[in-house]
Short mmCIF file of C-alpha atoms in Angstrom, two decimals:
data_model
loop_
_atom_site.label_atom_id
_atom_site.label_comp_id
_atom_site.label_asym_id
_atom_site.label_seq_id
_atom_site.Cartn_x
_atom_site.Cartn_y
_atom_site.Cartn_z
CA MET A 28 0.27 -0.02 -0.20
CA GLU A 29 2.64 2.26 1.10
CA ALA A 30 4.81 1.34 -1.95
CA SER A 31 1.87 2.12 -4.30
CA ARG A 32 1.35 5.45 -2.60
CA THR A 33 5.33 6.21 -3.25
CA ARG A 34 5.00 5.40 -6.73
CA ARG A 35 1.95 7.68 -7.36
CA ARG A 36 3.92 10.54 -5.24
CA ILE A 37 6.96 9.92 -8.02
CA ALA A 38 4.66 9.75 -10.80
CA LEU A 39 2.97 13.02 -9.86
CA LEU A 40 6.26 14.77 -9.01
CA VAL A 41 7.45 13.60 -12.53
CA ALA A 42 4.34 14.91 -14.47
CA ALA A 43 4.87 18.12 -12.50
CA MET A 44 8.46 18.51 -13.59
CA VAL A 45 7.72 17.87 -17.12
CA LEU A 46 5.05 20.39 -16.90
CA ALA A 47 7.01 22.92 -15.33
CA ALA A 48 9.67 21.99 -17.98
CA GLY A 49 7.23 22.30 -20.82
CA ALA A 50 5.73 25.69 -19.40
CA ALA A 51 9.37 26.88 -18.79
CA ALA A 52 10.10 26.26 -22.49
CA GLY A 53 6.97 27.61 -23.81
CA ALA A 54 7.45 30.99 -22.02
CA ALA A 55 11.04 31.16 -23.20
CA ALA A 56 9.85 30.45 -26.98
CA LEU A 57 7.26 33.15 -26.22
CA ALA A 58 9.85 35.44 -25.07
CA VAL A 59 12.15 34.86 -28.11
CA ASN A 60 9.22 35.13 -30.39
CA ILE A 61 8.27 38.55 -28.86
CA MET A 62 11.82 39.80 -28.89
CA GLU A 63 12.04 38.60 -32.66
CA ARG A 64 8.96 40.65 -33.49
CA LYS A 65 10.18 43.65 -31.53
CA GLN A 66 13.19 43.44 -33.29
CA GLU A 67 11.33 43.16 -36.69
CA SER A 68 9.58 46.18 -35.88
CA ARG A 69 12.41 48.03 -35.10
CA ASN A 70 13.85 47.16 -38.32
CA PRO A 71 11.27 47.53 -41.11
CA PHE A 72 13.68 46.31 -43.88
CA TYR A 73 17.06 44.47 -44.35
CA ARG A 74 19.39 46.47 -46.34
CA VAL A 75 20.38 43.62 -48.88
CA VAL A 76 21.22 46.18 -51.79
CA GLU A 77 21.97 49.92 -51.83
CA LEU A 78 19.33 51.93 -53.68
CA ASN A 79 20.25 55.54 -55.13
CA ASP A 80 18.23 57.85 -57.09
CA GLU A 81 18.93 56.22 -60.34
CA THR A 82 17.66 52.51 -59.21
CA VAL A 83 14.68 52.35 -61.35
CA ASP A 84 14.11 48.53 -61.78
CA PRO A 85 11.32 47.49 -58.91
CA ALA A 86 13.06 43.82 -58.62
CA VAL A 87 16.19 45.50 -57.02
CA TRP A 88 14.05 47.50 -54.47
CA GLY A 89 12.05 44.24 -54.06
CA LYS A 90 15.48 42.62 -52.71
CA ASN A 91 14.95 45.18 -49.39
CA PHE A 92 11.27 45.01 -49.38
CA PRO A 93 10.09 41.62 -50.89
CA LEU A 94 6.65 41.74 -49.30
CA GLN A 95 5.81 45.06 -50.85
CA TYR A 96 7.46 43.76 -54.06
CA ASP A 97 5.14 40.44 -53.96
CA ASP A 98 1.99 42.72 -53.56
CA TYR A 99 3.26 45.13 -56.24
CA LYS A 100 3.67 42.26 -58.86
CA ARG A 101 -0.07 41.07 -58.11
CA THR A 102 -1.31 44.15 -59.91
CA VAL A 103 -1.23 41.86 -63.13
CA ASP A 104 -4.54 40.41 -61.59
CA MET A 105 -7.45 40.90 -63.68
CA ALA A 106 -10.42 41.03 -61.60
CA ARG A 107 -13.51 43.46 -62.13
CA THR A 108 -16.32 44.78 -60.22
CA LYS A 109 -19.84 45.75 -61.34
CA TYR A 110 -18.70 48.84 -62.90
CA GLY A 111 -14.64 48.55 -63.16
CA GLY A 112 -11.64 46.51 -63.66
CA SER A 113 -11.51 43.88 -66.46
CA ASP A 114 -12.06 40.28 -67.18
CA GLY A 115 -9.08 40.13 -69.82
CA VAL A 116 -10.24 39.33 -73.11
CA PRO A 117 -7.97 36.70 -75.22
CA ARG A 118 -6.77 38.17 -78.42
CA ALA A 119 -4.43 37.02 -81.24
CA PRO A 120 -1.13 38.48 -81.13
CA THR A 121 0.04 40.61 -84.23
CA ALA A 122 3.45 42.02 -85.07
CA ASN A 123 2.23 45.71 -83.97
CA ASP A 124 0.45 44.36 -80.98
CA PRO A 125 2.01 41.39 -79.23
CA ARG A 126 -0.65 41.27 -76.38
CA GLU A 127 -2.35 38.03 -75.91
CA VAL A 128 -4.74 39.50 -73.65
CA THR A 129 -6.34 42.74 -73.35
CA ALA A 130 -9.37 44.29 -71.79
CA GLN A 131 -12.89 44.33 -73.00
CA SER A 132 -14.03 47.38 -75.21
CA ARG A 133 -15.95 50.00 -73.46
CA LEU A 134 -17.17 50.92 -76.96
CA GLU A 135 -18.67 47.68 -77.87
CA GLU A 136 -20.29 47.71 -74.43
CA ASP A 137 -21.97 51.24 -74.80
CA PRO A 138 -22.14 52.42 -78.68
CA ARG A 139 -23.01 55.78 -77.89
CA LEU A 140 -19.69 56.49 -76.88
CA LYS A 141 -18.62 56.25 -80.52
CA THR A 142 -21.18 59.13 -81.27
CA PHE A 143 -20.15 61.01 -77.87
CA TRP A 144 -16.20 61.07 -79.13
CA ALA A 145 -16.93 61.12 -82.75
CA GLY A 146 -13.88 62.38 -84.64
CA TYR A 147 -11.53 61.66 -81.73
CA ALA A 148 -9.35 58.51 -81.29
CA PHE A 149 -11.42 57.45 -78.07
CA ALA A 150 -14.02 56.71 -80.52
CA VAL A 151 -11.60 53.98 -82.20
CA ASP A 152 -10.19 52.31 -79.18
CA PHE A 153 -11.45 52.71 -75.34
CA ARG A 154 -11.28 49.75 -73.06
CA GLU A 155 -11.46 49.03 -69.56
CA GLU A 156 -8.67 49.77 -67.15
CA ARG A 157 -6.19 46.95 -66.05
CA GLY A 158 -3.88 47.13 -63.36
CA HIS A 159 -0.59 49.35 -63.03
CA ALA A 160 1.41 46.29 -64.48
CA TYR A 161 -0.31 47.00 -67.83
CA MET A 162 -0.29 50.59 -67.89
CA LEU A 163 2.64 51.12 -70.22
CA ASP A 164 2.13 48.32 -72.75
CA ASP A 165 -1.67 49.22 -72.95
CA GLN A 166 -0.96 52.68 -73.65
CA THR A 167 1.92 52.02 -76.29
CA PHE A 168 -0.22 49.36 -78.31
CA THR A 169 -3.89 51.01 -78.24
CA GLU A 170 -5.30 51.24 -81.57
CA ARG A 171 -5.56 55.24 -80.87
CA GLN A 172 -1.65 55.21 -81.47
CA VAL A 173 -2.79 54.33 -85.25
CA VAL A 174 -5.41 56.90 -85.73
CA THR A 175 -3.30 60.01 -84.15
CA LYS A 176 0.04 60.82 -83.42
CA GLN A 177 0.41 61.00 -79.50
CA PRO A 178 3.42 62.96 -77.71
CA GLY A 179 5.91 61.83 -75.17
CA THR A 180 3.78 63.84 -72.67
CA CYS A 181 1.55 60.44 -72.25
CA MET A 182 4.84 58.85 -70.67
CA HIS A 183 4.50 61.47 -67.58
CA CYS A 184 1.57 58.69 -66.05
CA HIS A 185 2.18 55.80 -68.09
CA ALA A 186 6.01 54.81 -67.34
CA SER A 187 8.18 55.34 -64.64
CA VAL A 188 9.81 58.64 -65.71
CA TYR A 189 11.69 60.07 -62.94
CA VAL A 190 15.23 58.76 -63.85
CA PRO A 191 14.55 59.24 -67.72
CA TYR A 192 13.28 62.69 -67.10
CA LYS A 193 16.49 63.67 -65.10
CA LYS A 194 18.86 61.82 -67.80
CA LEU A 195 17.31 63.76 -70.56
CA GLY A 196 17.33 67.08 -68.63
CA GLY A 197 20.91 66.47 -67.71
CA GLY A 198 19.97 66.25 -63.85
CA ASP A 199 17.17 68.86 -64.04
CA LEU A 200 13.95 67.01 -63.76
CA ILE A 201 11.64 69.90 -65.29
CA LYS A 202 14.01 70.29 -68.31
CA GLY A 203 13.85 66.54 -68.88
CA PHE A 204 10.11 66.73 -68.66
CA GLU A 205 9.99 69.49 -71.18
CA GLN A 206 12.10 67.87 -73.60
CA MET A 207 9.97 64.40 -73.76
CA ASN A 208 6.53 66.03 -73.76
CA HIS A 209 7.28 67.11 -77.33
CA MET A 210 8.88 63.94 -78.48
CA PRO A 211 6.91 61.82 -80.85
CA TYR A 212 5.33 58.92 -78.62
CA MET A 213 7.32 56.23 -79.95
CA GLU A 214 10.61 58.18 -79.71
CA ALA A 215 9.87 58.87 -75.79
CA ARG A 216 8.82 55.11 -75.49
CA LYS A 217 12.40 54.23 -76.17
CA LEU A 218 13.79 56.09 -72.99
CA VAL A 219 11.36 54.10 -70.75
CA GLU A 220 11.39 50.53 -69.52
CA HIS A 221 8.95 50.05 -66.59
CA PRO A 222 5.40 51.05 -65.46
CA VAL A 223 5.27 53.13 -62.40
CA ALA A 224 7.59 51.84 -60.03
CA CYS A 225 9.06 52.21 -56.63
CA ILE A 226 11.22 55.33 -57.36
CA ASP A 227 8.46 57.41 -58.58
CA CYS A 228 6.78 57.64 -55.07
CA HIS A 229 9.47 56.78 -52.72
CA ASP A 230 12.80 58.34 -51.68
CA PRO A 231 15.55 55.70 -51.94
CA GLY A 232 17.36 56.70 -49.04
CA THR A 233 14.56 57.52 -46.24
CA MET A 234 11.53 55.62 -47.97
CA GLN A 235 9.55 58.51 -47.32
CA LEU A 236 6.81 59.21 -49.84
CA ARG A 237 7.47 61.94 -52.56
CA VAL A 238 6.03 63.53 -55.52
CA THR A 239 8.30 63.21 -58.76
CA ARG A 240 5.75 64.09 -61.43
CA PRO A 241 6.19 67.60 -62.70
CA GLY A 242 2.63 67.78 -63.63
CA PHE A 243 1.42 67.24 -59.91
CA LEU A 244 4.26 69.46 -58.68
CA GLU A 245 3.33 72.35 -60.87
CA GLY A 246 -0.46 71.78 -60.58
CA ILE A 247 -0.84 71.51 -56.90
CA ARG A 248 1.30 74.80 -56.29
CA ALA A 249 -1.04 76.62 -59.13
CA LEU A 250 -4.05 75.01 -56.77
CA LYS A 251 -2.53 76.02 -53.31
CA ALA A 252 -1.76 79.84 -55.13
CA SER A 253 -5.63 79.79 -55.66
CA GLN A 254 -6.01 79.40 -51.87
CA GLY A 255 -3.71 81.67 -50.81
CA VAL A 256 -0.50 79.55 -50.02
CA GLN A 257 2.36 80.92 -52.52
CA ASN A 258 5.36 78.66 -53.51
CA TYR A 259 4.07 75.56 -52.23
CA ASP A 260 6.62 72.76 -52.08
CA VAL A 261 4.51 69.72 -51.80
CA ASN A 262 7.56 67.32 -50.73
CA THR A 263 8.25 69.85 -47.97
CA MET A 264 5.04 71.29 -46.94
CA ALA A 265 2.45 68.37 -47.18
CA THR A 266 1.82 65.94 -44.21
CA ARG A 267 2.29 62.53 -44.46
CA GLN A 268 -1.19 61.53 -44.56
CA GLU A 269 -1.77 64.35 -47.62
CA MET A 270 1.24 62.38 -49.31
CA ARG A 271 -0.71 59.34 -49.16
CA THR A 272 -3.22 60.90 -51.54
CA TYR A 273 -0.75 63.09 -53.58
CA VAL A 274 1.22 60.15 -54.76
CA CYS A 275 -1.86 59.05 -56.36
CA GLY A 276 -2.93 62.32 -57.27
CA GLN A 277 0.20 62.53 -59.38
CA CYS A 278 -1.38 60.85 -62.46
CA HIS A 279 -5.42 60.32 -61.50
CA VAL A 280 -6.42 63.79 -62.45
CA GLU A 281 -7.76 65.72 -65.34
CA TYR A 282 -5.03 67.42 -67.61
CA TYR A 283 -4.40 68.70 -71.15
CA PHE A 284 -1.54 69.14 -73.44
CA LYS A 285 -0.80 73.08 -73.34
CA GLY A 286 0.33 75.02 -76.58
CA PRO A 287 2.64 73.48 -79.28
CA GLU A 288 5.21 72.28 -76.76
CA LYS A 289 2.62 69.83 -75.36
CA ARG A 290 3.33 70.41 -71.94
CA LEU A 291 1.27 68.34 -69.41
CA THR A 292 -0.79 70.87 -67.53
CA TYR A 293 -3.25 70.14 -64.60
CA PRO A 294 -6.01 73.12 -65.00
CA TRP A 295 -6.24 73.77 -61.22
CA SER A 296 -5.13 77.41 -60.99
CA LYS A 297 -8.82 78.35 -60.33
CA GLY A 298 -9.63 75.29 -58.22
CA ILE A 299 -10.52 71.65 -58.75
CA LYS A 300 -14.22 71.59 -58.82
CA ILE A 301 -15.51 71.14 -62.29
CA GLU A 302 -16.84 74.66 -62.65
CA ASN A 303 -13.34 76.09 -61.60
CA ILE A 304 -11.51 73.85 -64.45
CA LEU A 305 -14.30 74.89 -67.08
CA SER A 306 -13.75 78.59 -66.05
CA TYR A 307 -9.88 77.82 -66.59
CA TYR A 308 -10.69 76.30 -70.10
CA ASP A 309 -12.54 79.27 -70.80
CA GLU A 310 -9.81 81.66 -69.88
CA ASN A 311 -7.22 79.33 -71.42
CA PRO A 312 -8.97 78.30 -74.59
CA HIS A 313 -8.19 74.60 -75.71
CA LYS A 314 -9.88 72.02 -77.43
CA ASP A 315 -9.06 68.28 -77.68
CA TRP A 316 -10.57 67.84 -80.94
CA THR A 317 -13.33 69.18 -83.17
CA HIS A 318 -16.70 67.02 -83.08
CA ALA A 319 -16.95 65.24 -86.24
CA GLU A 320 -20.83 65.19 -86.37
CA THR A 321 -21.31 68.79 -84.90
CA GLY A 322 -18.20 70.98 -85.34
CA ALA A 323 -17.94 71.83 -81.96
CA PRO A 324 -14.65 72.30 -80.00
CA VAL A 325 -14.90 70.04 -77.58
CA LEU A 326 -12.82 68.93 -74.53
CA LYS A 327 -11.99 65.27 -73.38
CA ALA A 328 -11.96 64.71 -69.60
CA GLN A 329 -9.07 62.53 -68.74
CA HIS A 330 -9.65 60.49 -65.23
CA PRO A 331 -10.40 63.17 -62.55
CA GLU A 332 -10.27 60.91 -59.41
CA PHE A 333 -8.11 63.27 -57.68
CA GLU A 334 -10.67 66.17 -58.27
CA MET A 335 -13.92 64.16 -57.46
CA TYR A 336 -12.52 62.42 -54.33
CA ASN A 337 -11.76 65.93 -52.90
CA GLN A 338 -15.45 66.45 -53.31
CA GLY A 339 -16.48 63.52 -51.29
CA ILE A 340 -17.11 62.71 -47.72
CA HIS A 341 -13.74 60.28 -47.48
CA ALA A 342 -11.84 63.47 -48.25
CA ARG A 343 -13.73 65.60 -45.78
CA SER A 344 -13.03 63.04 -43.04
CA GLY A 345 -9.13 62.74 -43.79
CA VAL A 346 -8.97 59.49 -45.50
CA SER A 347 -6.37 59.05 -48.07
CA CYS A 348 -6.72 57.27 -51.23
CA ALA A 349 -4.16 54.76 -49.84
CA ASP A 350 -6.03 54.16 -47.05
CA CYS A 351 -8.80 52.40 -49.31
CA HIS A 352 -6.72 51.15 -52.23
CA MET A 353 -3.55 50.32 -50.58
CA PRO A 354 -4.92 49.68 -46.66
CA TYR A 355 -2.59 48.63 -43.98
CA LYS A 356 -2.08 44.85 -43.36
CA ARG A 357 0.05 42.63 -40.76
CA GLU A 358 2.79 40.47 -42.09
CA GLY A 359 4.23 39.34 -38.79
CA ALA A 360 5.13 41.90 -36.68
CA LEU A 361 5.44 44.56 -39.81
CA LYS A 362 2.51 46.81 -40.55
CA ILE A 363 2.83 47.67 -44.36
CA SER A 364 0.57 49.25 -47.02
CA ASP A 365 -0.81 46.72 -49.48
CA HIS A 366 0.85 47.31 -52.61
CA HIS A 367 -1.65 45.24 -54.45
CA VAL A 368 -3.38 48.54 -55.73
CA ARG A 369 -7.14 47.62 -56.59
CA SER A 370 -10.83 48.50 -55.99
CA PRO A 371 -11.51 48.58 -52.56
CA LEU A 372 -14.54 46.38 -53.62
CA LEU A 373 -11.98 43.30 -54.15
CA ASN A 374 -10.86 43.87 -50.63
CA VAL A 375 -13.70 45.28 -48.44
CA ASN A 376 -12.58 43.67 -45.17
CA ARG A 377 -9.15 45.62 -44.86
CA ALA A 378 -10.44 48.52 -47.00
CA CYS A 379 -13.56 49.12 -45.38
CA GLN A 380 -14.20 47.46 -42.40
CA THR A 381 -11.33 49.04 -40.83
CA CYS A 382 -13.53 52.09 -40.41
CA HIS A 383 -16.91 50.81 -41.15
CA ASN A 384 -18.41 48.42 -38.53
CA TRP A 385 -21.01 46.86 -40.94
CA THR A 386 -21.09 43.55 -42.52
CA GLU A 387 -19.33 42.96 -46.01
CA GLU A 388 -22.35 42.23 -47.74
CA GLU A 389 -23.73 45.58 -46.36
CA LEU A 390 -20.84 47.64 -47.28
CA THR A 391 -20.98 46.36 -50.69
CA GLN A 392 -24.69 46.87 -51.02
CA ARG A 393 -24.09 50.57 -49.93
CA VAL A 394 -21.44 50.80 -52.67
CA ASN A 395 -23.56 48.97 -55.48
CA THR A 396 -26.59 51.29 -54.67
CA ILE A 397 -24.50 54.50 -55.03
CA GLN A 398 -22.94 53.34 -58.25
CA ASP A 399 -26.38 51.96 -59.76
CA ARG A 400 -27.88 55.07 -59.10
CA THR A 401 -24.93 57.19 -60.75
CA PHE A 402 -25.13 54.67 -63.73
CA GLU A 403 -28.72 55.60 -64.41
CA LEU A 404 -28.02 59.21 -64.15
CA ARG A 405 -25.04 58.65 -66.49
CA ASN A 406 -27.26 56.76 -68.96
CA ARG A 407 -29.58 59.51 -68.87
CA ALA A 408 -27.10 62.16 -69.61
CA LEU A 409 -25.54 60.34 -72.48
CA ASP A 410 -28.74 60.18 -74.27
CA ALA A 411 -29.45 63.84 -73.76
CA MET A 412 -25.85 64.24 -75.35
CA VAL A 413 -26.51 61.84 -78.11
CA ALA A 414 -29.92 63.50 -78.60
CA LEU A 415 -28.28 67.11 -79.00
CA ILE A 416 -25.49 65.66 -81.15
CA GLY A 417 -28.14 64.04 -83.60
CA ASP A 418 -30.27 67.23 -83.65
CA MET A 419 -26.98 69.59 -84.44
CA LYS A 420 -25.87 66.79 -87.23
CA ALA A 421 -29.32 67.15 -88.93
CA ALA A 422 -29.02 70.97 -88.71
CA ARG A 423 -25.74 70.71 -90.19
CA ALA A 424 -27.24 68.69 -92.96
CA ALA A 425 -30.34 71.11 -93.46
CA GLY A 426 -27.48 73.83 -94.17
CA LYS A 427 -27.09 75.55 -90.76
CA THR A 428 -23.66 77.29 -89.98
CA ASP A 429 -21.19 77.49 -87.21
CA ALA A 430 -22.85 81.12 -86.49
CA ASP A 431 -26.45 79.61 -86.41
CA LEU A 432 -25.16 76.64 -84.12
CA LYS A 433 -22.73 79.16 -81.92
CA THR A 434 -25.08 78.45 -78.82
CA ALA A 435 -25.66 74.92 -79.31
CA MET A 436 -21.85 74.28 -79.65
CA ASP A 437 -21.16 76.23 -76.58
CA LEU A 438 -23.79 74.17 -74.77
CA GLN A 439 -22.38 70.76 -76.02
CA ARG A 440 -18.93 71.71 -75.24
CA ARG A 441 -19.81 72.42 -71.46
CA ALA A 442 -22.12 69.48 -71.12
CA GLN A 443 -19.96 67.02 -72.91
CA PHE A 444 -17.29 67.93 -70.56
CA MET A 445 -19.54 67.50 -67.50
CA VAL A 446 -20.76 64.08 -68.43
CA ASP A 447 -17.23 62.96 -69.41
CA PHE A 448 -15.86 64.23 -66.12
CA VAL A 449 -18.09 61.47 -64.48
CA GLU A 450 -17.80 58.82 -67.19
CA ALA A 451 -14.02 59.05 -67.28
CA GLU A 452 -13.82 59.13 -63.43
CA ASN A 453 -12.84 55.64 -62.08
CA SER A 454 -15.48 55.12 -59.22
CA MET A 455 -18.87 55.42 -61.06
CA GLY A 456 -19.76 58.13 -58.60
CA PHE A 457 -18.57 56.55 -55.43
CA HIS A 458 -15.82 58.91 -54.78
CA ALA A 459 -18.43 61.89 -54.33
CA PRO A 460 -22.06 60.57 -54.86
CA GLU A 461 -23.84 64.10 -54.40
CA GLU A 462 -21.09 65.71 -56.85
CA ALA A 463 -21.40 63.36 -59.66
CA ALA A 464 -25.45 63.60 -59.35
CA ARG A 465 -25.10 67.56 -59.23
CA ILE A 466 -22.73 67.37 -62.47
CA LEU A 467 -24.92 65.03 -64.63
CA GLY A 468 -28.25 67.00 -63.68
CA ILE A 469 -26.56 70.29 -64.88
CA ALA A 470 -25.18 68.42 -67.85
CA MET A 471 -28.49 67.07 -68.92
CA ASP A 472 -30.46 70.66 -68.49
CA LEU A 473 -27.58 72.00 -70.58
CA ALA A 474 -27.68 69.31 -73.47
CA ARG A 475 -31.38 69.86 -73.42
CA GLN A 476 -31.05 73.59 -73.72
CA GLY A 477 -28.77 72.89 -76.49
CA GLN A 478 -31.75 71.08 -78.24
CA LEU A 479 -33.69 74.07 -77.89
CA ALA A 480 -30.99 76.40 -79.22
CA VAL A 481 -30.92 74.27 -82.44
CA ARG A 482 -34.44 74.72 -83.14
CA GLN A 483 -34.88 78.35 -81.82
CA PRO A 484 -31.88 80.71 -83.05
CA ASP A 485 -32.83 83.50 -80.65
CA TYR A 486 -32.68 80.93 -77.46
CA GLN A 487 -30.98 82.38 -74.67
CA PRO A 488 -29.64 79.74 -72.31
CA ILE A 489 -30.69 79.81 -68.62
CA SER A 490 -27.65 80.10 -66.11
CA PHE A 491 -25.33 79.82 -69.08
CA PRO A 492 -22.60 80.97 -69.66
CA ALA A 493 -22.13 82.61 -66.56
CA PRO A 494 -20.56 80.21 -64.16
CA PRO A 495 -21.89 79.28 -60.84
CA ASN A 496 -20.22 80.97 -57.98
CA VAL A 497 -18.00 78.12 -56.98
CA LYS A 498 -14.94 79.01 -55.13
CA PRO A 499 -12.12 76.54 -53.61
CA THR A 500 -12.68 75.91 -49.98
CA PRO A 501 -9.94 75.79 -47.52
CA ARG A 502 -10.74 72.41 -47.08
CA GLU A 503 -10.10 71.15 -50.28
CA VAL A 504 -7.15 68.91 -50.74
CA THR A 505 -6.67 69.51 -46.77
CA PRO A 506 -7.37 66.69 -44.45
CA PRO A 507 -8.61 68.25 -41.06
CA PRO A 508 -6.44 68.60 -38.11
CA GLY A 509 -5.23 65.46 -36.33
CA SER A 510 -5.21 63.37 -39.51
CA SER A 511 -1.39 63.22 -40.26
CA THR A 512 -0.69 60.26 -38.63
CA GLY A 513 -0.91 58.11 -41.60
CA GLY A 514 1.74 55.30 -40.63
CA SER A 515 5.03 54.62 -42.11
CA GLY A 516 3.98 54.96 -45.90
CA HIS A 517 5.62 52.05 -46.98
#
């Protein structure tokens, strides 16, 4: 009996020792893991290679930043939401266009756009947007290159141009920019190799975000001057959170090629609301082309995401582009920005639910509702434009002259730009739903007034040409106080 108790005591003692040893080993492992994570967080990257201001190849940057580089490479993904992205359409490669896959044609999806852009290259080839990985090839091989000679200015936003600009300008970024602008596109194409790359948004020494595109450097300076801030230097005066929007705004904007030198210009010197921009074009006469069916000198809106975003609730709340399109994520102990740049609808969990305490289904439905409503308004506005163009075309056939149709042409120019401003902006109204609806409502009214002007030579437009009293506000492109803690920016 006593021997049995002794054996049990020994067994319990051994078990306790084993448990104690296990607990000690677990605690030690946990401590080591915590130390390793702390060490990781203190060293966000290991310097495998030296980067400098001429390191263009993202693969070289990727040796120091493998997590971000892996994400960057994923922009090859082709996925679409209801109103954006691309499914990927197979095609037979040719000598002039080696692509085996491209995006679906927006012109086939909506033939009204051919009438809308009649006489312009966009009426020949206009496709859904693909990821950053394709931005250079899709620009190089679009059929628009065949029907019109495009300038080297296009490289500003379709290629990694920071180093090519500096080399072309003998070390001077702006001089290189000016030289490449008026080059033939294919000549400029030989000077660039990559689509947007790490060096275009990051300082290679500090990894801090930076703006390198001359178009934005000059555009934001003009915008700030309109708000009373002189000699604005975005790279020294912007907050870190502002930079998480400005690096995207380098390219996702309205622009035009100014003068015979084809200088890329952002028309922001009077503000960035659409009336400000139209007022700029009134004072700086410019046309992108003459409409083939009406003879009107018209404008092609580009992709004014930055301008529209700034009219929306997210901008007013201090939310940056990167917060939604490159949301933070955890990789071990590291907090990094997701460099797989894409629609937040493809990443609702991290892009939306970080701030919004609703289910993924609820948030997706809210976005779909906004976009469906904008799409309906966009369709009605496009119908109004096609009707106006049809009336003007018929009037031309009946012998009406430019003088007879001047009012109608003025109305078409203004209405067409307003419809295109929403059509070309890649959010189907989500960036600023109320602003998109307001713009489309005015555009419909102007188009219908244009039809009246065709029928009645003495018709006097209502609320036109006098622009509404819209001035820049202090909150434009300025997040509210306290929102400058935007993380590492990597």
